[in-house]
PDB file of C-alpha atoms in Angstrom:
ATOM      1  CA  MET P 755      -7.994 -21.172 -43.989  1.00 58.00           C
ATOM      2  CA  ALA P 756      -6.089 -20.518 -40.769  1.00 64.00           C
ATOM      3  CA  LYS P 757      -4.659 -23.530 -38.976  1.00 75.00           C
ATOM      4  CA  ASN P 758      -5.821 -24.315 -35.463  1.00 87.00           C
ATOM      5  CA  ASN P 759      -3.266 -24.537 -32.674  1.00 87.00           C
ATOM      6  CA  MET P 760      -3.084 -28.340 -32.718  1.00 88.00           C
ATOM      7  CA  GLU P 761      -2.231 -28.327 -36.418  1.00 89.00           C
ATOM      8  CA  LEU P 762       0.397 -25.646 -35.827  1.00 88.00           C
ATOM      9  CA  VAL P 763       2.185 -27.430 -32.986  1.00 88.00           C
ATOM     10  CA  TYR P 764       2.202 -30.761 -34.813  1.00 90.00           C
ATOM     11  CA  GLU P 765       3.755 -29.058 -37.820  1.00 90.00           C
ATOM     12  CA  ILE P 766       6.329 -27.385 -35.561  1.00 90.00           C
ATOM     13  CA  GLU P 767       7.197 -30.729 -33.946  1.00 90.00           C
ATOM     14  CA  ASP P 768       7.601 -32.317 -37.375  1.00 90.00           C
ATOM     15  CA  LEU P 769       9.882 -29.491 -38.536  1.00 89.00           C
ATOM     16  CA  ILE P 770      12.003 -29.777 -35.379  1.00 88.00           C
ATOM     17  CA  LYS P 771      12.536 -33.479 -36.092  1.00 87.00           C
ATOM     18  CA  LYS P 772      13.609 -32.717 -39.649  1.00 86.00           C
ATOM     19  CA  TYR P 773      15.837 -29.890 -38.480  1.00 85.00           C
ATOM     20  CA  ASN P 774      17.604 -32.160 -35.996  1.00 82.00           C
ATOM     21  CA  LYS P 775      18.265 -34.738 -38.697  1.00 78.00           C
ATOM     22  CA  LYS P 776      19.458 -32.622 -41.606  1.00 66.00           C
ATOM     23  CA  PRO P 777      19.038 -28.915 -40.897  1.00 55.00           C
ATOM     24  CA  GLU P 778      21.119 -27.718 -43.845  1.00 55.00           C
ATOM     25  CA  LYS P 779      18.869 -29.470 -46.374  1.00 57.00           C
ATOM     26  CA  LYS P 780      15.411 -30.105 -44.954  1.00 66.00           C
ATOM     27  CA  VAL P 781      14.303 -27.131 -42.883  1.00 73.00           C
ATOM     28  CA  LYS P 782      15.260 -23.494 -42.541  1.00 79.00           C
ATOM     29  CA  LYS P 783      15.391 -22.213 -39.001  1.00 79.00           C
ATOM     30  CA  LYS P 784      13.157 -19.289 -39.803  1.00 83.00           C
ATOM     31  CA  GLU P 785      10.324 -21.625 -40.820  1.00 86.00           C
ATOM     32  CA  ILE P 786      10.058 -22.952 -37.264  1.00 88.00           C
ATOM     33  CA  VAL P 787      10.229 -19.479 -35.723  1.00 86.00           C
ATOM     34  CA  ASN P 788       7.543 -18.091 -38.043  1.00 88.00           C
ATOM     35  CA  LEU P 789       5.146 -20.901 -37.158  1.00 89.00           C
ATOM     36  CA  LEU P 790       5.943 -20.580 -33.483  1.00 88.00           C
ATOM     37  CA  GLN P 791       4.974 -16.895 -33.439  1.00 87.00           C
ATOM     38  CA  ASN P 792       1.355 -17.851 -34.187  1.00 89.00           C
ATOM     39  CA  ALA P 793       1.088 -20.807 -31.790  1.00 91.00           C
ATOM     40  CA  ASP P 794       0.169 -21.325 -28.158  1.00 93.00           C
ATOM     41  CA  ILE P 795       2.801 -23.234 -26.194  1.00 93.00           C
ATOM     42  CA  ILE P 796       3.121 -24.554 -22.641  1.00 94.00           C
ATOM     43  CA  MET P 797       5.235 -23.102 -19.825  1.00 93.00           C
ATOM     44  CA  ALA P 798       6.045 -24.881 -16.549  1.00 91.00           C
ATOM     45  CA  MET P 799       5.233 -22.741 -13.517  1.00 89.00           C
ATOM     46  CA  LYS P 800       5.662 -22.963  -9.771  1.00 86.00           C
ATOM     47  CA  SER P 801       2.436 -21.625  -8.299  1.00 81.00           C
ATOM     48  CA  GLY P 802       2.595 -19.550  -5.125  1.00 80.00           C
ATOM     49  CA  PHE P 803      -0.543 -19.152  -3.059  1.00 77.00           C
ATOM     50  CA  GLU P 804       0.982 -17.411  -0.026  1.00 77.00           C
ATOM     51  CA  GLU P 805      -0.640 -14.071  -0.885  1.00 78.00           C
ATOM     52  CA  ALA P 806      -3.666 -15.536  -2.653  1.00 78.00           C
ATOM     53  CA  GLU P 807      -7.159 -14.490  -1.691  1.00 79.00           C
ATOM     54  CA  ILE P 808     -10.409 -16.230  -2.530  1.00 79.00           C
ATOM     55  CA  PHE P 809     -13.245 -14.142  -3.924  1.00 73.00           C
ATOM     56  CA  GLY P 810     -16.259 -16.238  -4.817  1.00 72.00           C
ATOM     57  CA  GLU P 811     -15.225 -18.437  -7.734  1.00 72.00           C
ATOM     58  CA  SER P 812     -11.929 -16.648  -8.381  1.00 74.00           C
ATOM     59  CA  ILE P 813      -8.517 -16.664  -6.699  1.00 77.00           C
ATOM     60  CA  GLU P 814      -6.469 -13.472  -6.844  1.00 79.00           C
ATOM     61  CA  ASN P 815      -2.793 -12.670  -6.162  1.00 80.00           C
ATOM     62  CA  VAL P 816      -1.497 -16.108  -7.179  1.00 78.00           C
ATOM     63  CA  SER P 817       2.188 -15.837  -8.130  1.00 80.00           C
ATOM     64  CA  LEU P 818       3.605 -17.834 -11.052  1.00 83.00           C
ATOM     65  CA  ARG P 819       7.350 -18.469 -11.376  1.00 86.00           C
ATOM     66  CA  PRO P 820       8.578 -20.207 -14.557  1.00 90.00           C
ATOM     67  CA  ASP P 821      10.957 -23.125 -14.261  1.00 89.00           C
ATOM     68  CA  ILE P 822      14.510 -22.717 -15.583  1.00 88.00           C
ATOM     69  CA  VAL P 823      16.742 -25.466 -17.009  1.00 87.00           C
ATOM     70  CA  LYS P 824      20.469 -25.513 -17.734  1.00 82.00           C
ATOM     71  CA  ASP P 825      22.257 -26.872 -20.772  1.00 76.00           C
ATOM     72  CA  GLY P 826      25.586 -28.727 -20.805  1.00 72.00           C
ATOM     73  CA  ASN P 827      27.432 -25.420 -20.452  1.00 75.00           C
ATOM     74  CA  ARG P 828      25.301 -24.382 -17.447  1.00 78.00           C
ATOM     75  CA  ALA P 829      23.548 -21.661 -19.459  1.00 82.00           C
ATOM     76  CA  ARG P 830      20.088 -20.844 -18.114  1.00 86.00           C
ATOM     77  CA  LEU P 831      17.224 -21.458 -20.527  1.00 90.00           C
ATOM     78  CA  LEU P 832      13.454 -21.145 -20.399  1.00 92.00           C
ATOM     79  CA  PRO P 833      11.847 -24.561 -21.072  1.00 93.00           C
ATOM     80  CA  VAL P 834       8.695 -24.480 -23.221  1.00 93.00           C
ATOM     81  CA  PHE P 835       6.661 -27.293 -24.722  1.00 94.00           C
ATOM     82  CA  THR P 836       4.678 -27.560 -27.934  1.00 92.00           C
ATOM     83  CA  SER P 837       2.219 -30.133 -26.527  1.00 91.00           C
ATOM     84  CA  TYR P 838       1.572 -32.154 -23.385  1.00 91.00           C
ATOM     85  CA  GLU P 839       2.895 -35.271 -25.145  1.00 91.00           C
ATOM     86  CA  GLN P 840       6.379 -33.713 -24.994  1.00 91.00           C
ATOM     87  CA  ILE P 841       6.366 -33.362 -21.177  1.00 90.00           C
ATOM     88  CA  PRO P 842       7.580 -36.203 -18.904  1.00 88.00           C
ATOM     89  CA  GLN P 843       4.928 -37.271 -16.389  1.00 87.00           C
ATOM     90  CA  GLU P 844       7.190 -36.738 -13.363  1.00 83.00           C
ATOM     91  CA  TYR P 845       7.994 -33.208 -14.526  1.00 85.00           C
ATOM     92  CA  MET P 846       4.316 -32.505 -15.175  1.00 85.00           C
ATOM     93  CA  ASN P 847       3.467 -33.591 -11.639  1.00 84.00           C
ATOM     94  CA  THR P 848       5.969 -31.089 -10.219  1.00 84.00           C
ATOM     95  CA  PHE P 849       4.768 -27.940 -11.968  1.00 85.00           C
ATOM     96  CA  SER P 850       1.616 -26.200 -13.067  1.00 87.00           C
ATOM     97  CA  MET P 851       1.419 -26.306 -16.850  1.00 90.00           C
ATOM     98  CA  ILE P 852       0.155 -23.021 -18.310  1.00 91.00           C
ATOM     99  CA  LYS P 853      -0.711 -22.591 -21.987  1.00 92.00           C
ATOM    100  CA  VAL P 854       0.358 -19.158 -23.260  1.00 91.00           C
ATOM    101  CA  PRO P 855       0.937 -17.470 -26.635  1.00 92.00           C
ATOM    102  CA  ALA P 856       4.498 -18.118 -27.779  1.00 90.00           C
ATOM    103  CA  THR P 857       4.978 -14.348 -28.043  1.00 90.00           C
ATOM    104  CA  PHE P 858       4.486 -14.129 -24.262  1.00 90.00           C
ATOM    105  CA  ALA P 859       7.272 -16.669 -23.702  1.00 89.00           C
ATOM    106  CA  TYR P 860       9.516 -14.696 -26.069  1.00 87.00           C
ATOM    107  CA  SER P 861       8.808 -11.484 -24.152  1.00 87.00           C
ATOM    108  CA  PHE P 862       9.624 -13.126 -20.829  1.00 87.00           C
ATOM    109  CA  MET P 863      12.832 -14.614 -22.253  1.00 87.00           C
ATOM    110  CA  ASN P 864      14.002 -11.267 -23.644  1.00 85.00           C
ATOM    111  CA  GLU P 865      13.167  -9.290 -20.509  1.00 83.00           C
ATOM    112  CA  CYS P 866      14.873 -11.710 -18.103  1.00 84.00           C
ATOM    113  CA  GLU P 867      18.558 -10.775 -18.074  1.00 82.00           C
ATOM    114  CA  GLU P 868      19.678 -14.090 -16.562  1.00 83.00           C
ATOM    115  CA  LEU P 869      18.305 -16.152 -19.443  1.00 87.00           C
ATOM    116  CA  ARG P 870      20.369 -17.056 -22.473  1.00 87.00           C
ATOM    117  CA  GLY P 871      17.307 -18.144 -24.434  1.00 89.00           C
ATOM    118  CA  MET P 872      14.602 -20.793 -24.488  1.00 90.00           C
ATOM    119  CA  VAL P 873      14.500 -24.448 -25.421  1.00 91.00           C
ATOM    120  CA  LEU P 874      11.596 -26.269 -27.057  1.00 92.00           C
ATOM    121  CA  ASN P 875      10.748 -29.713 -25.644  1.00 92.00           C
ATOM    122  CA  PRO P 876      14.017 -29.998 -23.652  1.00 89.00           C
ATOM    123  CA  PHE P 877      13.500 -33.519 -22.286  1.00 87.00           C
ATOM    124  CA  THR P 878      12.904 -35.171 -25.657  1.00 87.00           C
ATOM    125  CA  GLU P 879      15.162 -36.490 -28.390  1.00 84.00           C
ATOM    126  CA  TYR P 880      14.057 -33.726 -30.748  1.00 85.00           C
ATOM    127  CA  HIS P 881      14.511 -30.477 -28.883  1.00 89.00           C
ATOM    128  CA  LEU P 882      15.562 -27.086 -30.142  1.00 88.00           C
ATOM    129  CA  GLU P 883      17.308 -24.145 -28.512  1.00 88.00           C
ATOM    130  CA  LEU P 884      16.321 -20.587 -29.449  1.00 86.00           C
ATOM    131  CA  LYS P 885      18.645 -17.620 -29.239  1.00 78.00           C
ATOM    132  CA  LYS P 886      17.679 -14.659 -27.145  1.00 75.00           C
ATOM    133  CA  LYS P 887      18.511 -12.045 -29.757  1.00 59.00           C
ATOM    134  CA  LYS P 888      16.312 -11.460 -32.798  1.00 47.00           C
ATOM    135  CA  ASP P 889      14.154 -14.533 -32.071  1.00 40.00           C
ATOM    136  CA  MET P 890      16.454 -16.695 -34.204  1.00 37.00           C
ATOM    137  CA  VAL P 891      17.064 -20.398 -33.694  1.00 37.00           C
ATOM    138  CA  SER P 892      20.513 -21.292 -32.392  1.00 39.00           C
ATOM    139  CA  HIS P 893      22.919 -23.260 -34.586  1.00 37.00           C
ATOM    140  CA  THR P 894      23.763 -25.443 -31.602  1.00 38.00           C
ATOM    141  CA  VAL P 895      21.282 -27.966 -30.282  1.00 40.00           C
ATOM    142  CA  THR P 896      22.246 -29.006 -26.755  1.00 39.00           C
ATOM    143  CA  LYS P 897      21.527 -32.588 -25.823  1.00 42.00           C
ATOM    144  CA  HIS P 898      21.417 -32.626 -22.044  1.00 46.00           C
ATOM    145  CA  TYR P 899      19.278 -30.507 -19.758  1.00 49.00           C
ATOM    146  CA  SER P 900      18.913 -30.591 -16.004  1.00 48.00           C
ATOM    147  CA  LYS P 901      15.848 -29.402 -14.130  1.00 48.00           C
ATOM    148  CA  THR P 902      16.267 -26.693 -11.511  1.00 42.00           C
ATOM    149  CA  VAL P 903      15.814 -28.250  -8.086  1.00 39.00           C
ATOM    150  CA  THR P 904      13.396 -26.473  -5.750  1.00 39.00           C
ATOM    151  CA  PRO P 905      13.928 -27.024  -2.004  1.00 38.00           C
ATOM    152  CA  GLN P 906      11.199 -29.215  -0.552  1.00 49.00           C
ATOM    153  CA  LYS P 907       8.923 -27.946   2.192  1.00 54.00           C
ATOM    154  CA  MET P 908       9.230 -29.573   5.608  1.00 60.00           C
ATOM    155  CA  ASP P 909       6.584 -32.126   6.490  1.00 80.00           C
ATOM    156  CA  ALA P 910       3.704 -30.697   8.499  1.00 88.00           C
ATOM    157  CA  MET P 911       0.295 -31.852   9.636  1.00 91.00           C
ATOM    158  CA  VAL P 912      -2.684 -30.765  11.675  1.00 93.00           C
ATOM    159  CA  ILE P 913      -4.157 -33.121  14.287  1.00 92.00           C
ATOM    160  CA  TYR P 914      -7.882 -32.527  14.777  1.00 94.00           C
ATOM    161  CA  ASN P 915     -10.321 -34.883  16.517  1.00 91.00           C
ATOM    162  CA  ASN P 916      -7.587 -37.569  16.625  1.00 87.00           C
ATOM    163  CA  ARG P 917      -7.240 -37.476  12.853  1.00 90.00           C
ATOM    164  CA  LYS P 918      -4.097 -36.495  10.941  1.00 90.00           C
ATOM    165  CA  TYR P 919      -4.385 -33.956   8.114  1.00 92.00           C
ATOM    166  CA  PRO P 920      -1.072 -33.595   6.187  1.00 91.00           C
ATOM    167  CA  ILE P 921      -0.473 -30.077   4.899  1.00 90.00           C
ATOM    168  CA  ASP P 922       0.390 -31.310   1.422  1.00 85.00           C
ATOM    169  CA  LYS P 923      -0.629 -28.209  -0.518  1.00 85.00           C
ATOM    170  CA  VAL P 924      -0.945 -24.457  -0.069  1.00 83.00           C
ATOM    171  CA  PRO P 925      -3.131 -22.669   0.562  1.00 88.00           C
ATOM    172  CA  PHE P 926      -4.432 -25.194   3.103  1.00 91.00           C
ATOM    173  CA  THR P 927      -7.869 -24.161   4.323  1.00 94.00           C
ATOM    174  CA  ILE P 928      -9.967 -24.863   7.401  1.00 96.00           C
ATOM    175  CA  GLY P 929     -13.626 -23.926   7.409  1.00 95.00           C
ATOM    176  CA  ARG P 930     -17.273 -24.883   7.341  1.00 93.00           C
ATOM    177  CA  GLU P 931     -17.564 -25.785   3.643  1.00 91.00           C
ATOM    178  CA  ASN P 932     -15.287 -27.178   0.918  1.00 89.00           C
ATOM    179  CA  ALA P 933     -12.128 -26.850   3.020  1.00 91.00           C
ATOM    180  CA  ASP P 934      -9.163 -29.167   3.536  1.00 93.00           C
ATOM    181  CA  ILE P 935     -10.408 -29.590   7.106  1.00 95.00           C
ATOM    182  CA  THR P 936     -14.184 -29.192   7.151  1.00 95.00           C
ATOM    183  CA  ILE P 937     -15.960 -28.402  10.426  1.00 96.00           C
ATOM    184  CA  PRO P 938     -19.702 -28.222   9.687  1.00 94.00           C
ATOM    185  CA  GLU P 939     -20.674 -25.952  12.573  1.00 95.00           C
ATOM    186  CA  THR P 940     -22.525 -22.634  12.367  1.00 95.00           C
ATOM    187  CA  TYR P 941     -19.920 -20.853  14.522  1.00 96.00           C
ATOM    188  CA  ILE P 942     -17.193 -21.740  11.975  1.00 96.00           C
ATOM    189  CA  SER P 943     -16.902 -19.451   8.955  1.00 95.00           C
ATOM    190  CA  LYS P 944     -17.035 -20.856   5.416  1.00 94.00           C
ATOM    191  CA  ILE P 945     -13.265 -20.308   5.116  1.00 94.00           C
ATOM    192  CA  HIS P 946     -12.126 -19.703   8.677  1.00 96.00           C
ATOM    193  CA  VAL P 947      -8.316 -19.888   8.414  1.00 95.00           C
ATOM    194  CA  VAL P 948      -5.717 -20.302   5.692  1.00 94.00           C
ATOM    195  CA  ILE P 949      -2.309 -21.945   6.159  1.00 93.00           C
ATOM    196  CA  SER P 950       0.415 -20.950   3.696  1.00 90.00           C
ATOM    197  CA  TYR P 951       4.155 -21.509   3.226  1.00 87.00           C
ATOM    198  CA  LYS P 952       6.733 -18.804   2.514  1.00 84.00           C
ATOM    199  CA  ASP P 953      10.501 -18.415   2.980  1.00 78.00           C
ATOM    200  CA  GLY P 954      10.782 -21.841   4.589  1.00 80.00           C
ATOM    201  CA  LYS P 955       8.051 -21.202   7.156  1.00 87.00           C
ATOM    202  CA  TYR P 956       4.428 -22.229   7.559  1.00 90.00           C
ATOM    203  CA  ARG P 957       2.061 -19.379   8.383  1.00 92.00           C
ATOM    204  CA  VAL P 958      -1.574 -19.121   9.383  1.00 94.00           C
ATOM    205  CA  ALA P 959      -4.057 -16.308   8.928  1.00 93.00           C
ATOM    206  CA  ASP P 960      -7.603 -15.814  10.133  1.00 95.00           C
ATOM    207  CA  TYR P 961      -9.647 -15.310   6.959  1.00 92.00           C
ATOM    208  CA  ASP P 962     -11.749 -12.529   8.499  1.00 90.00           C
ATOM    209  CA  SER P 963     -13.867 -15.117  10.301  1.00 94.00           C
ATOM    210  CA  THR P 964     -16.952 -14.207  12.338  1.00 94.00           C
ATOM    211  CA  ASN P 965     -15.800 -15.665  15.661  1.00 95.00           C
ATOM    212  CA  GLY P 966     -12.029 -15.363  15.419  1.00 95.00           C
ATOM    213  CA  THR P 967      -8.930 -17.573  15.683  1.00 96.00           C
ATOM    214  CA  THR P 968      -6.195 -17.887  18.294  1.00 95.00           C
ATOM    215  CA  VAL P 969      -2.749 -19.467  18.073  1.00 94.00           C
ATOM    216  CA  ASN P 970      -1.276 -20.476  21.429  1.00 92.00           C
ATOM    217  CA  GLY P 971      -3.753 -18.080  23.048  1.00 90.00           C
ATOM    218  CA  THR P 972      -2.916 -15.104  20.809  1.00 92.00           C
ATOM    219  CA  LEU P 973      -5.913 -13.683  18.946  1.00 94.00           C
ATOM    220  CA  LEU P 974      -5.081 -13.280  15.257  1.00 93.00           C
ATOM    221  CA  LYS P 975      -5.824 -10.123  13.345  1.00 92.00           C
ATOM    222  CA  PRO P 976      -7.895 -10.794  10.196  1.00 91.00           C
ATOM    223  CA  LYS P 977      -5.779 -11.662   7.134  1.00 89.00           C
ATOM    224  CA  VAL P 978      -2.476 -11.070   8.966  1.00 90.00           C
ATOM    225  CA  TYR P 979      -0.172 -14.086   8.761  1.00 91.00           C
ATOM    226  CA  TYR P 980       1.309 -15.570  11.933  1.00 92.00           C
ATOM    227  CA  GLU P 981       4.246 -17.999  11.899  1.00 90.00           C
ATOM    228  CA  LEU P 982       3.467 -21.581  12.911  1.00 91.00           C
ATOM    229  CA  ARG P 983       5.867 -23.811  14.833  1.00 89.00           C
ATOM    230  CA  ASP P 984       5.874 -27.402  15.964  1.00 88.00           C
ATOM    231  CA  GLY P 985       3.303 -28.053  18.674  1.00 89.00           C
ATOM    232  CA  TYR P 986       1.359 -24.807  18.239  1.00 93.00           C
ATOM    233  CA  ILE P 987      -2.345 -24.967  19.065  1.00 94.00           C
ATOM    234  CA  ILE P 988      -4.881 -23.359  16.725  1.00 96.00           C
ATOM    235  CA  GLU P 989      -8.284 -22.625  18.243  1.00 96.00           C
ATOM    236  CA  LEU P 990     -11.293 -21.607  16.155  1.00 96.00           C
ATOM    237  CA  SER P 991     -14.223 -19.671  17.678  1.00 94.00           C
ATOM    238  CA  GLU P 992     -13.012 -20.653  21.195  1.00 93.00           C
ATOM    239  CA  LYS P 993     -14.511 -24.100  20.532  1.00 93.00           C
ATOM    240  CA  GLU P 994     -12.449 -26.176  18.118  1.00 95.00           C
ATOM    241  CA  LYS P 995      -8.784 -26.934  18.939  1.00 95.00           C
ATOM    242  CA  MET P 996      -6.149 -28.517  16.733  1.00 95.00           C
ATOM    243  CA  VAL P 997      -2.391 -29.034  17.020  1.00 93.00           C
ATOM    244  CA  VAL P 998       0.265 -28.433  14.342  1.00 92.00           C
ATOM    245  CA  TYR P 999       3.190 -30.873  14.077  1.00 90.00           C
ATOM    246  CA  MET P1000       6.260 -30.298  11.911  1.00 84.00           C
ATOM    247  CA  ASN P1001       9.207 -32.466  10.944  1.00 70.00           C
TER     248      ASN P1001
END
């Protein structure tokens, strides 16, 4: 009877512990690799919504960029996790955690020239580094890993009806229903505008609304992004005004 994924990852975690303690006697490296090939593991991704578009219940054109860590020798490695229990809470709050077949992670590792390999459960006592070539486990288990630091976005907010709305996620939406700023008026489209962040800049696009959007008096073309700056005024349907502030 085939093992389910939970049984597989728990067995892998147990083997990694044994390998770290006495690899020459307890566990052969190939045992871990063979099990891993049949398991689903977790990758840490930075999600990009700058080019994303909403179609009913689906979101298309979302970009996913895996995190990279460095070992004590500054070699770049792909961090992967066997289970959520192996991921520190602070790290989990920073990234989107995506469960993928381990073979997908191997393919990404091998196709990315800048990577030396991957590391299983890098922020735990029992972690394991995998070589890039031939999917074999490395003889050396590095003990210290540092997370790649991603530059933080500048603080920004929208002031509407004397209320502050921090732009704390992207895409940030304004519209009639289920938006980050909801304006329940018939002249406002369901999703009227979308604010995104790319290359260190906030941008706004009219989401093909019925009655249009202007920024500082300039009428936006549908789904064409326009750079936002501190103090810019966004006007929806020539009726609703709001101001953007940036720090």
